[in-house]
Coordinates of C-alpha atoms in Angstrom, one line a residue:
Chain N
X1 CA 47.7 60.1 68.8
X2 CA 46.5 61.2 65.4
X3 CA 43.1 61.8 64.7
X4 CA 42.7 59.1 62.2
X5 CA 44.0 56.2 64.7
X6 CA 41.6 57.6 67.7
X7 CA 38.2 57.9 65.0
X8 CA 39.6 53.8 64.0
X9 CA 39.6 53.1 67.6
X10 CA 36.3 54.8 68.8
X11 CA 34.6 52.7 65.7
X12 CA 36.1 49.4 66.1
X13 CA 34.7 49.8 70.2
X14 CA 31.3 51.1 69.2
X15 CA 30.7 48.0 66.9
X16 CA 32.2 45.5 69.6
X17 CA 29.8 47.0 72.1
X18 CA 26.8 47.0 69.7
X19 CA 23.9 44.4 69.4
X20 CA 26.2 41.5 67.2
X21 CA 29.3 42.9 68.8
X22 CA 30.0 40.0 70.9
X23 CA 32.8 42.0 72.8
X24 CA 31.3 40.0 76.4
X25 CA 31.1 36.7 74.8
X26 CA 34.7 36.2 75.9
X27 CA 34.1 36.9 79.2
X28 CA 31.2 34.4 79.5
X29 CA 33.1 31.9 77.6
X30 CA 35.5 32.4 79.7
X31 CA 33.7 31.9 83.0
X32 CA 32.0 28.6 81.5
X33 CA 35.8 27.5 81.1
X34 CA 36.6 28.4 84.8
X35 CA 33.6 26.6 86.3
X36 CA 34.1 23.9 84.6
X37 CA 37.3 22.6 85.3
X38 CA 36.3 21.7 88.9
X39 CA 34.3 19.5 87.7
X40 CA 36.7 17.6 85.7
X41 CA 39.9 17.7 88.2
X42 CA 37.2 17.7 91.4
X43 CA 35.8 20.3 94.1
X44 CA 39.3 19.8 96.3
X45 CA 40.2 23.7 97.2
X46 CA 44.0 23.1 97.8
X47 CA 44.5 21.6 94.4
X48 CA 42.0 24.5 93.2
X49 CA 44.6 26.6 94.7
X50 CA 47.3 25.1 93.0
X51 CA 46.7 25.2 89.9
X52 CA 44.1 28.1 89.8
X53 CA 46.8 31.0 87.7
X54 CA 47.2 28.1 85.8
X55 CA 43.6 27.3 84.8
X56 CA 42.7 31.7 84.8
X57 CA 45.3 31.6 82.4
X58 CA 44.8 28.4 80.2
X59 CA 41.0 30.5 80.2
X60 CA 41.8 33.6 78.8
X61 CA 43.8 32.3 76.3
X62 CA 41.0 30.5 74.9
X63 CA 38.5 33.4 75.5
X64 CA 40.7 34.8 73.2
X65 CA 41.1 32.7 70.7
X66 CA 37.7 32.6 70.2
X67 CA 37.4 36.6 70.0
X68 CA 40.0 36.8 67.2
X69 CA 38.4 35.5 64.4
X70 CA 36.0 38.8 64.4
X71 CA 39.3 40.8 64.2
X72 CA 39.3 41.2 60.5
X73 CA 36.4 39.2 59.1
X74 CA 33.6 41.8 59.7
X75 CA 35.9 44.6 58.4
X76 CA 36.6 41.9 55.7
X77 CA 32.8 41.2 54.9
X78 CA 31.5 44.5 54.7
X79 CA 34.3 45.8 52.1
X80 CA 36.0 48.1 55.1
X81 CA 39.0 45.9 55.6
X82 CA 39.8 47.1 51.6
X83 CA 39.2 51.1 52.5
X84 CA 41.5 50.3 55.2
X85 CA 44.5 49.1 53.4
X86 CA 43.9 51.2 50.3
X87 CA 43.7 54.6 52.7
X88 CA 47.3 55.0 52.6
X89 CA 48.1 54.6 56.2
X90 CA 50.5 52.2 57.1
X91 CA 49.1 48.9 57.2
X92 CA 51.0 48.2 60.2
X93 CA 49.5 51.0 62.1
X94 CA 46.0 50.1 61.4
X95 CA 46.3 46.7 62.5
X96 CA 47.9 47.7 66.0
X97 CA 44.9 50.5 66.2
X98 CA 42.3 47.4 65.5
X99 CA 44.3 45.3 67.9
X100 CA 44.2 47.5 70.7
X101 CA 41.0 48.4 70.3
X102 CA 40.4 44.6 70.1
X103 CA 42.0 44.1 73.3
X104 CA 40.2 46.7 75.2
X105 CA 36.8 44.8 73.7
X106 CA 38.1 41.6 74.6
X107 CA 41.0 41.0 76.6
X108 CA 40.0 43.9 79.2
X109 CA 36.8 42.3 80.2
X110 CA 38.6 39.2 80.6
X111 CA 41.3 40.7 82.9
X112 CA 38.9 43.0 84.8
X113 CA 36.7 39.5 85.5
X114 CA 39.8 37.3 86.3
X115 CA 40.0 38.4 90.2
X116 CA 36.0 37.1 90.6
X117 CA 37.0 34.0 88.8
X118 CA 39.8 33.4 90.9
X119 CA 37.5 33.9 94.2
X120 CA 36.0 30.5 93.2
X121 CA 39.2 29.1 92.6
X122 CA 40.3 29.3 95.9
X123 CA 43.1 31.7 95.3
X124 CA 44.7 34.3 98.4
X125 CA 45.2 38.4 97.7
X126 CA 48.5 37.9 97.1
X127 CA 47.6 35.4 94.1
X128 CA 44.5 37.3 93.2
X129 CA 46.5 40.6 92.4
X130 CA 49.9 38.4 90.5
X131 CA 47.2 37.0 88.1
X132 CA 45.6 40.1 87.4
X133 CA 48.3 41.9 87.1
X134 CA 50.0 38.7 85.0
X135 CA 46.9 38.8 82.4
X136 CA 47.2 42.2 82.2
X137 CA 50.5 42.1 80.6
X138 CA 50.3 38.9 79.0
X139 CA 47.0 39.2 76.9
X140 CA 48.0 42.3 75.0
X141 CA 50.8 39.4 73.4
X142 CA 47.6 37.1 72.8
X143 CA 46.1 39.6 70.8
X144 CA 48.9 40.9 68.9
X145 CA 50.1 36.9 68.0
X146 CA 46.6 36.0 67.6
X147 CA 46.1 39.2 64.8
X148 CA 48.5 37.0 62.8
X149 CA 46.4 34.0 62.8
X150 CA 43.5 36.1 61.9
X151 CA 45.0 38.2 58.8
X152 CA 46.2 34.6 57.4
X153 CA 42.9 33.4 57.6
X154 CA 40.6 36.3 57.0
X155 CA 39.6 35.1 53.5
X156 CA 39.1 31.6 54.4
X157 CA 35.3 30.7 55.4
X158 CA 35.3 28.6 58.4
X159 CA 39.2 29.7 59.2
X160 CA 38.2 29.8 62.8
X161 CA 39.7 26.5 64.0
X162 CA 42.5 26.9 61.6
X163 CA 43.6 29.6 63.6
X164 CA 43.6 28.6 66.7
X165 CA 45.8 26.0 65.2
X166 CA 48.0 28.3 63.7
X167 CA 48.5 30.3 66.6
X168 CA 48.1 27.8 70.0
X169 CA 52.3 27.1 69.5
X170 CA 53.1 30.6 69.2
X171 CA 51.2 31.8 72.7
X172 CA 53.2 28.8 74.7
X173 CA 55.9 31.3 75.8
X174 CA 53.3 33.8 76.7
X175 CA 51.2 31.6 78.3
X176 CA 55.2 29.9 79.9
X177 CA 56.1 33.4 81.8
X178 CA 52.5 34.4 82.8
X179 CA 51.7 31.0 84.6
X180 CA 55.1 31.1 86.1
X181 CA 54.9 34.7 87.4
X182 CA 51.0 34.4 88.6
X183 CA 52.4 30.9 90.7
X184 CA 55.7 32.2 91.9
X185 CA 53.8 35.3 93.7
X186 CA 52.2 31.9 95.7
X187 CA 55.2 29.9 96.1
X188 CA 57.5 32.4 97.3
X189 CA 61.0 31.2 97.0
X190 CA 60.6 31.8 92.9
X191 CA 60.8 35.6 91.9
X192 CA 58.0 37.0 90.7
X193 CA 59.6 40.2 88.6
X194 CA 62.0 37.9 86.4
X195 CA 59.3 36.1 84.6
X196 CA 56.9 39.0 84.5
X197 CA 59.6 41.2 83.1
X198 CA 60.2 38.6 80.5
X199 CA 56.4 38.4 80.1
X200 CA 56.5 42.1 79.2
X201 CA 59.1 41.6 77.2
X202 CA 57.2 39.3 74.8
X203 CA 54.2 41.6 74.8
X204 CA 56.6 44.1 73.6
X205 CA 57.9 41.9 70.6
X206 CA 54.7 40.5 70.0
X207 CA 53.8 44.2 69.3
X208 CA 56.2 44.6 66.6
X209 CA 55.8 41.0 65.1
X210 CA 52.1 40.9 65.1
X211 CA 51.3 43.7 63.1
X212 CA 54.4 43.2 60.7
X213 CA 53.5 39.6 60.0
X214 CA 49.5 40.3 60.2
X215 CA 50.0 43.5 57.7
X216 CA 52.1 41.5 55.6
X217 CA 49.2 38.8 55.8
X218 CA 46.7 41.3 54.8
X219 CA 48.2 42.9 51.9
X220 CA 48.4 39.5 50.5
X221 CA 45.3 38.2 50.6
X222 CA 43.6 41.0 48.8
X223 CA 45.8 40.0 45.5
Chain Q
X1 CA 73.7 31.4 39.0
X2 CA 72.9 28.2 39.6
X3 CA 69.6 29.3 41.6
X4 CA 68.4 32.0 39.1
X5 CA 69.0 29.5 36.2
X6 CA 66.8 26.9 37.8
X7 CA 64.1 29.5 38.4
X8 CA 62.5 28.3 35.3
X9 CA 60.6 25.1 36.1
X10 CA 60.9 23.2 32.9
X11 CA 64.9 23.6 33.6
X12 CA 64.5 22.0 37.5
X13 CA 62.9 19.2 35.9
X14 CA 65.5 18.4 33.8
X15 CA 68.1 19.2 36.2
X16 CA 66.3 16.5 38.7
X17 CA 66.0 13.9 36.0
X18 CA 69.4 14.4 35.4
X19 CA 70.6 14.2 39.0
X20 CA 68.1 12.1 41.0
X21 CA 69.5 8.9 40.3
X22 CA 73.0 9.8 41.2
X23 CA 71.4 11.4 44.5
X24 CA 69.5 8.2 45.1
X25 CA 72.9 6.1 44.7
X26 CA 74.5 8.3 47.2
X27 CA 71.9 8.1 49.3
X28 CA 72.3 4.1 49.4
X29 CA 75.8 4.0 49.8
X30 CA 75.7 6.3 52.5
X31 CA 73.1 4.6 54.1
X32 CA 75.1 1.3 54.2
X33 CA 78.4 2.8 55.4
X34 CA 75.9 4.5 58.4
X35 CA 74.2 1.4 58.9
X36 CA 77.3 -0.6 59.1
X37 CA 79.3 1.6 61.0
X38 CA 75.9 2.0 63.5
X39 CA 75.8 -2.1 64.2
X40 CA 78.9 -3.4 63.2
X41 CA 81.7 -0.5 64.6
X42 CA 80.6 1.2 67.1
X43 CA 80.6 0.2 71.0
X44 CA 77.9 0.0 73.0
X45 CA 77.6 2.9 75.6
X46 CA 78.7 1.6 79.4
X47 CA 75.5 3.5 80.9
X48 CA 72.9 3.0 78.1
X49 CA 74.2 -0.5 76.7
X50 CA 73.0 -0.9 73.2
X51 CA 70.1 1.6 73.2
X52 CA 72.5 4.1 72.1
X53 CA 71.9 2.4 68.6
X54 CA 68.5 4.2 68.6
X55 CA 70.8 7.8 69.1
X56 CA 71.7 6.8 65.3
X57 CA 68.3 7.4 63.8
X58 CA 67.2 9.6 66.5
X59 CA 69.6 12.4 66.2
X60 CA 69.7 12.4 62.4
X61 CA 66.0 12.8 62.1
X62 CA 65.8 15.5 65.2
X63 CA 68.6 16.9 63.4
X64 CA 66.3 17.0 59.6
X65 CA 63.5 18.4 61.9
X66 CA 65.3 21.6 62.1
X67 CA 67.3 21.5 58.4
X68 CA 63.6 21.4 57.0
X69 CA 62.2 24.1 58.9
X70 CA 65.4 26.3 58.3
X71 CA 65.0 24.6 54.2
X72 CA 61.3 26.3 54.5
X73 CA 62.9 29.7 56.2
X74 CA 65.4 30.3 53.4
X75 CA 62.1 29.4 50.7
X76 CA 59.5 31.9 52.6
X77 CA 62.4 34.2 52.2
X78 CA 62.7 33.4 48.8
X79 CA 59.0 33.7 48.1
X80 CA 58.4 37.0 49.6
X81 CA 61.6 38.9 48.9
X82 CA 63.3 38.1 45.8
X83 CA 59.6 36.2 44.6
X84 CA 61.5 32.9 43.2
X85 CA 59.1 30.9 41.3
X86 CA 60.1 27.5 42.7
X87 CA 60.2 28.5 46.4
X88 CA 56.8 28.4 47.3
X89 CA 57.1 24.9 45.5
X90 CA 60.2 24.4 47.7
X91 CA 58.8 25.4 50.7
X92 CA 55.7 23.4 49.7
X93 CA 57.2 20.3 49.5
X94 CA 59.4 20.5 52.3
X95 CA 56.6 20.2 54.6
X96 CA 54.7 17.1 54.6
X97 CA 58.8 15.7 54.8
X98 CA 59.8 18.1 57.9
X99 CA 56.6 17.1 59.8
X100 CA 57.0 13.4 59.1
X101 CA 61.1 13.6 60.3
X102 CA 59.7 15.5 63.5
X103 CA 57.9 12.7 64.0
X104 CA 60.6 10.1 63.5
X105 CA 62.3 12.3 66.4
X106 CA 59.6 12.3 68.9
X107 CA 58.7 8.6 67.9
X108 CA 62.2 6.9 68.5
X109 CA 63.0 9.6 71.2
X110 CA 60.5 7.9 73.1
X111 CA 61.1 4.9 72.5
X112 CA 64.6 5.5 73.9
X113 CA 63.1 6.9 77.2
X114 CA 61.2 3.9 78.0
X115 CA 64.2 2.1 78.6
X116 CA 66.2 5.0 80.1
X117 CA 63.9 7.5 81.9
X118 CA 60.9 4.1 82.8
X119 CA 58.1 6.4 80.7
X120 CA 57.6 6.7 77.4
X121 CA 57.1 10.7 77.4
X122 CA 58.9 13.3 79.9
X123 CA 58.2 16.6 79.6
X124 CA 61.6 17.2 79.2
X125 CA 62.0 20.5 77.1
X126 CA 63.7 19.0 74.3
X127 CA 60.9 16.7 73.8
X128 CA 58.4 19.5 74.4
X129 CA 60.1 21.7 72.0
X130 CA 59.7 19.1 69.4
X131 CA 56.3 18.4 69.9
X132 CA 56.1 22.0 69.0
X133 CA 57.5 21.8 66.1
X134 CA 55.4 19.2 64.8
X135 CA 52.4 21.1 65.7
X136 CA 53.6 23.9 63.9
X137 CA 54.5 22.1 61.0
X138 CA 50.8 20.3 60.6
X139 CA 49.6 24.0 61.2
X140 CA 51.2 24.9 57.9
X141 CA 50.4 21.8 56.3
X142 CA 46.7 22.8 57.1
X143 CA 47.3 26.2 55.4
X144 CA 48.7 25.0 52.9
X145 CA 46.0 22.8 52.4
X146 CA 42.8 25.1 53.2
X147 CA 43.9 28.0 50.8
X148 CA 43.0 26.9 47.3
X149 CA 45.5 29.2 45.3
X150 CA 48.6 28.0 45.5
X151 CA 50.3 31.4 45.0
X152 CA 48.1 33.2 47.7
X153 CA 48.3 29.8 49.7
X154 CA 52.4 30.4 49.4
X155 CA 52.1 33.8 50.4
X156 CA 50.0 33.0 53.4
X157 CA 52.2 29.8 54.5
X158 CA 55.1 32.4 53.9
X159 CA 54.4 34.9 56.7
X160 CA 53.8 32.1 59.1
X161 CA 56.7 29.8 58.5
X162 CA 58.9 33.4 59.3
X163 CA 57.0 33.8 62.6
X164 CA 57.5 30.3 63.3
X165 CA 61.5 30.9 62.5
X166 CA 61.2 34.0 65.2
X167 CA 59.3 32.2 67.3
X168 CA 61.5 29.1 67.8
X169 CA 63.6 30.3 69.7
X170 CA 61.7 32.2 71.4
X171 CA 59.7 28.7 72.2
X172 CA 62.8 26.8 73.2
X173 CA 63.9 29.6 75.5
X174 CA 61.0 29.6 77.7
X175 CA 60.2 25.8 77.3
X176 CA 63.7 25.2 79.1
X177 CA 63.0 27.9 81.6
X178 CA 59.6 26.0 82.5
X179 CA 61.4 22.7 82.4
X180 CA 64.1 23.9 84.9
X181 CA 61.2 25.2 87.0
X182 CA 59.1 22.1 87.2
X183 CA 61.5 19.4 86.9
X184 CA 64.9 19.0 88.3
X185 CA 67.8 17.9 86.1
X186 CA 67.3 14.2 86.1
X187 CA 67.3 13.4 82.7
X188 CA 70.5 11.9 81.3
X189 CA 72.4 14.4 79.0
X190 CA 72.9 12.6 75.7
X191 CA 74.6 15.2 74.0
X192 CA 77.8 17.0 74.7
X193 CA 81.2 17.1 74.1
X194 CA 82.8 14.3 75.7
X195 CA 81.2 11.8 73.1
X196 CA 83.2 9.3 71.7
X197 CA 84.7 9.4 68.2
X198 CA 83.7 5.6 67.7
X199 CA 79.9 7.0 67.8
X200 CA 80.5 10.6 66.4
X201 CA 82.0 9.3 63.3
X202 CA 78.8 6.5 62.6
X203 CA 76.1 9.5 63.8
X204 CA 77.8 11.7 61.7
X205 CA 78.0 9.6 58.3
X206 CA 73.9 8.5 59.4
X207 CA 73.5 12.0 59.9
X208 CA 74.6 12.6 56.3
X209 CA 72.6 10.0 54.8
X210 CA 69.6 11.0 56.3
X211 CA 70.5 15.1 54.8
X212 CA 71.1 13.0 51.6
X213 CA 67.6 11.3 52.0
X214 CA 65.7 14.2 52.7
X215 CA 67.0 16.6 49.7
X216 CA 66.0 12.7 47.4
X217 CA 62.8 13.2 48.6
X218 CA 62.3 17.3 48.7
X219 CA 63.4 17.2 45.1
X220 CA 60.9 14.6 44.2
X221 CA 58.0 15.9 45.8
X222 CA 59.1 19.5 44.5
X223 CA 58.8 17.7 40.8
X224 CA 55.7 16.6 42.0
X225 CA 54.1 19.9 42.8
X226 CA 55.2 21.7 39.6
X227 CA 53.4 18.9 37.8
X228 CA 50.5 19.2 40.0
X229 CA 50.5 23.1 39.2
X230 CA 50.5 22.1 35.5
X231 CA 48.1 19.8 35.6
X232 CA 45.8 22.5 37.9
X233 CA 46.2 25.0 35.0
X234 CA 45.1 22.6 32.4
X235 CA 42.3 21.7 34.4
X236 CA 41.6 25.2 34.8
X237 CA 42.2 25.9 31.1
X238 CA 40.3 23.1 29.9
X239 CA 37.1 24.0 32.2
X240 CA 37.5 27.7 30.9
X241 CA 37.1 25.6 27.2
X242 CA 34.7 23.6 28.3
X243 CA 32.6 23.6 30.8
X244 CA 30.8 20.7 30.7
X245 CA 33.3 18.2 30.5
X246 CA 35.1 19.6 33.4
X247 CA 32.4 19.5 35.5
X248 CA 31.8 16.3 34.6
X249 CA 35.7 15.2 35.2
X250 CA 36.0 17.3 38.7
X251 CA 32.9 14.8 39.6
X252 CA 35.2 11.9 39.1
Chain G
X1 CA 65.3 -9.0 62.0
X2 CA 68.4 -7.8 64.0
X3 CA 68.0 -10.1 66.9
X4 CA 69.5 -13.3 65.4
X5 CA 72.2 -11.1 64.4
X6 CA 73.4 -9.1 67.4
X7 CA 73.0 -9.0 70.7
X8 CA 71.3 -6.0 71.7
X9 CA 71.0 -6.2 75.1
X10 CA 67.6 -6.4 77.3
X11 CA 66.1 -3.4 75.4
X12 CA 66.5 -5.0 71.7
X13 CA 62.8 -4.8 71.3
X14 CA 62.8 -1.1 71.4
X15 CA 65.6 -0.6 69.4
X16 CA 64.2 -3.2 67.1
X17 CA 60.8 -1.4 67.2
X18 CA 62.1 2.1 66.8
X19 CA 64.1 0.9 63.7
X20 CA 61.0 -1.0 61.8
X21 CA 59.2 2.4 62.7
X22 CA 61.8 5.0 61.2
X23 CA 61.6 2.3 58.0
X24 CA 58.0 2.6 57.9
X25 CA 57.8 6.4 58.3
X26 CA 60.7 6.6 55.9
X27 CA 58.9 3.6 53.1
X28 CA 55.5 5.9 53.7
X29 CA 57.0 9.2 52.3
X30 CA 59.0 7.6 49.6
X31 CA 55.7 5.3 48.3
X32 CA 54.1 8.8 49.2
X33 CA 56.0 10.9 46.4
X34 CA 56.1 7.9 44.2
X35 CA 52.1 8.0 44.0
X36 CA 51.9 11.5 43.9
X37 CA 54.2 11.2 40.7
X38 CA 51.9 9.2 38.8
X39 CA 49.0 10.3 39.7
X40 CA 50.3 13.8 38.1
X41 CA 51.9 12.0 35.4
X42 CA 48.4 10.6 34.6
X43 CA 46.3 13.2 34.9
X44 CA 48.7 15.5 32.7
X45 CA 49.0 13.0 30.3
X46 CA 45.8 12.7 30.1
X47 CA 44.9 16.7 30.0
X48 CA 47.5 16.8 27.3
X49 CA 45.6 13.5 25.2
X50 CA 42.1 15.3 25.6
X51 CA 44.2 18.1 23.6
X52 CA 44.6 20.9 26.4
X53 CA 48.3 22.0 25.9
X54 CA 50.4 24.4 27.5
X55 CA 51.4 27.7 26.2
X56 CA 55.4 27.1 25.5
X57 CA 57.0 28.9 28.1
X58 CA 53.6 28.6 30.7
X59 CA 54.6 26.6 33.4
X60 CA 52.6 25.7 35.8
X61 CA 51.2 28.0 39.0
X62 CA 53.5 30.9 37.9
X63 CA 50.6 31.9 35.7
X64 CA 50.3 34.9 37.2
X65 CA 53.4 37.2 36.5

């Protein structure tokens, strides 16, 4: 890694784990989500069970939806975004630098608090480890689709619900092959590995999309 | 040629006013021979009995659904590549007329599975799929709608339609893997090969007024957004002149 | 409206319904673009009366190349 992406990446973590960062937000938001879902479908642990990958999931996508709109908006704010794109770097490069550093402010936490979460949910090793594990693949894809929503909106005000719009429909596939791999580890007669491979797969895309489309974005709005 | 001449605006107005009402007359005639053919021609089905008259609007406007999204593909193209003039006002104006066909779909496509599938909404993944669809295309109504510039607003709207057009597939592809997962094939196949050429033939000819219909309509509203675009740099013009008096007409 | 006409069957109300739906969806875009027209027609019309004209080869939006 170049010295340039590593300095981009050591900054953007600094100022997510600063005062005002708001890197653990998600993971509280996310544990609000999580405990309050039993109250609305009731305390029955079987169904808990059930539909537990599902709800860890449905969870961290919103954690992360929330997180995104402070992808480029800061950088945006203070004038950095701008010294970004006209350094000369490839825009595309930057934005994957801020998006994995965005991921390891955001979407770590999340995955690292996921097997507490799914203690309350009623959820067995075996399940534990698949949603982990699922998460850990799958939100990387959040983050890279989400970066689109959040370039196409960065010069909009109060673009925060806007891009959640914008980018719910896209995260259905990811959201698709993580539920299904993190529930057939618990049912057994589905394989696990063919929607987690698939689930990779996306991330994978998503990596190339994202920062394409969210570059593209970005150059853009600073006509 | 015929693109790069009507690049200038002032030419695709003239060019509409010139063919519109030939396109509108098309449009009716078509519409009558579907129509016809629809009621007065073709059989009923011997499983669905005469619901299959709802397949005539249904699959035409499922059918428009996609046209417009692929319309707004080849316009977001246009915009960012080879920076047409009129295709952010194409792509523009093909929304608002997508969305409201996607709706059509999932609104008689319902109403056909009352009667066939006893519930008004399966989570069948065609029907999931275009539920999608129309929640992507009010997503890019909403941009289009929250950026005030219209050529940073096209720009913006650009990008995402292209993801969407990536994405699609992508969405129908695991929407049917889910769907096989969850629910076992019980939903009647409406589609396929073995249809009957005294249906084809009437879906096809309502299928082609509806295409007729929708390019009536996306040339109208595309007239309608050049003239908003003029009027917005008048307005703009005339506030540049004037302050006060545009102040005082934005108030209206 | 097409019950005295044909006999559709136990479900004609739905295929009445979803046909008195698709004309109202369909009636709604085309009064839609109809309004839209002259409310720009207006309000150019009236830009262009208050004297505000357009450069001759300006068109509208583009006026940034």
């Amino acid at each position: 890694m170049t010295g340039w992406a590593q300095a981009l990446i050591l900054r953007e973590l600094r100022l997510a784990v600063r005062v005002g960062g708001g890197a653990l937000i998600g993971v509280l938001f996310f544990l609000a989500v999580v405990t309050v879902i039993p109250f609305g479908v009731g305390p029955d642990l079987n169904l808990l069970a059930l539909i537990g990958p599902a709800i860890l999931w449905i969870g961290a996508l919103l954690a992360t939806l929330l997180g995104l709109d402070r992808l480029f908006q800061a950088d945006r704010d203070d004038g950095s975004l701008d010294l970004m794109l006209m350094s000369g770097r490839s825009v595309e490069l930057i934005v994957l630098v801020k998006c994995l550093a965005h991921w390891v402010g955001t979407g770590l936490p999340l995955v690292v608090a996921a097997p507490v979460l799914a203690i309350f949910l009623n959820l067995d090793a075996l399940a534990i480890g698949a949603v982990t594990l699922t998460l850990l693949a799958g939100t990387p894809a959040l983050t890279l689709i989400g970066a689109i929503g959040a370039a196409l909106t960065v010069s909009l005000r109060r673009g925060g619900l806007l891009l959640a719009v914008l980018v719910v429909p896209l995260t259905i596939p990811v959201l698709i092959f993580g539920v299904s791999a993190a529930s057939a580890a618990i049912t057994q007669p589905m394989p696990f590995l063919t929607p987690f491979l698939i689930l990779c797969a996306l991330t994978l895309l998503s990596s190339v999309i994202g920062p394409l489309a969210a570059a593209a974005a970005l150059r853009h709005s600073g006509d | 040629m015929a693109l790069i001449d009507l690049a200038n605006p002032s030419r695709f107005m003239a060019f509409v006013a010139r063919v519109l009402p030939f396109a509108v007359a098309l449009t009716v005639v078509a519409f009558a021979a579907g129509l016809y053919l629809a009621f007065f021609v073709a059989p009923d089905d011997y499983q669905q009995g005469a619901t299959v008259k709802i397949m005539f609007v249904h699959v035409p406007a499922a059918w428009l659904a996609m046209f417009c999204y692929a319309t707004m593909t080849m316009a977001s193209l246009g915009t960012l590549v080879w920076r047409h003039p009129l295709s952010d006002v194409a792509a523009k104006a093909a929304a608002p007329i997508g969305a409201a066909f996607t709706f059509i779909s999932l609104l008689t496509g319902s109403l056909w599975g009352k009667p066939m599938w006893g519930t008004y909404w399966v989570w069948d993944a065609r029907l999931t799929s275009v539920l999608v669809l129309l929640i992507m295309y009010f997503g890019l109504i909403a941009l289009w709608r929250t950026i005030e510039d219209p050529i940073r607003a096209g720009k913006a709207v650009a990008i995402l339609t292209l993801v969407g057009a990536v994405n699609l597939p992508i969405i129908k592809f695991s929407v049917d893997w889910w769907n096989t997962l969850h629910q076992p094939a019980s939903v009647i196949r409406l589609d396929g090969p073995t249809i009957h050429p005294t249906i084809l033939w009437p879906l096809l000819v309502m299928a082609l007024a509806f295409t007729l219909l929708f390019l009536v309509l996306h040339m109208m509203a595309m007239r309608n957004e050049i003239l908003r675009r003029r009027v917005r740099t008048l307005q703009m013009r005339a506030a540049a002149r004037q302050p006060a008096t545009a102040t005082a007409q934005a108030a209206e | 409206m097409f019950d005295p006409l044909f006999d559709l069957g136990p479900h004609a109300s739905f295929i009445t319904i979803s046909y008195i739906l698709v004309v109202a969806v369909i009636a709604g875009l085309i009064l839609w673009v109809r309004i839209d027209y002259a409310r720009q027609r207006k309000d150019l019309a009236e830009l262009e009366a208050r004297g505000i004209t357009r450069r001759s080869q300006d068109v509208g939006g583009q006026d940034q190349g």
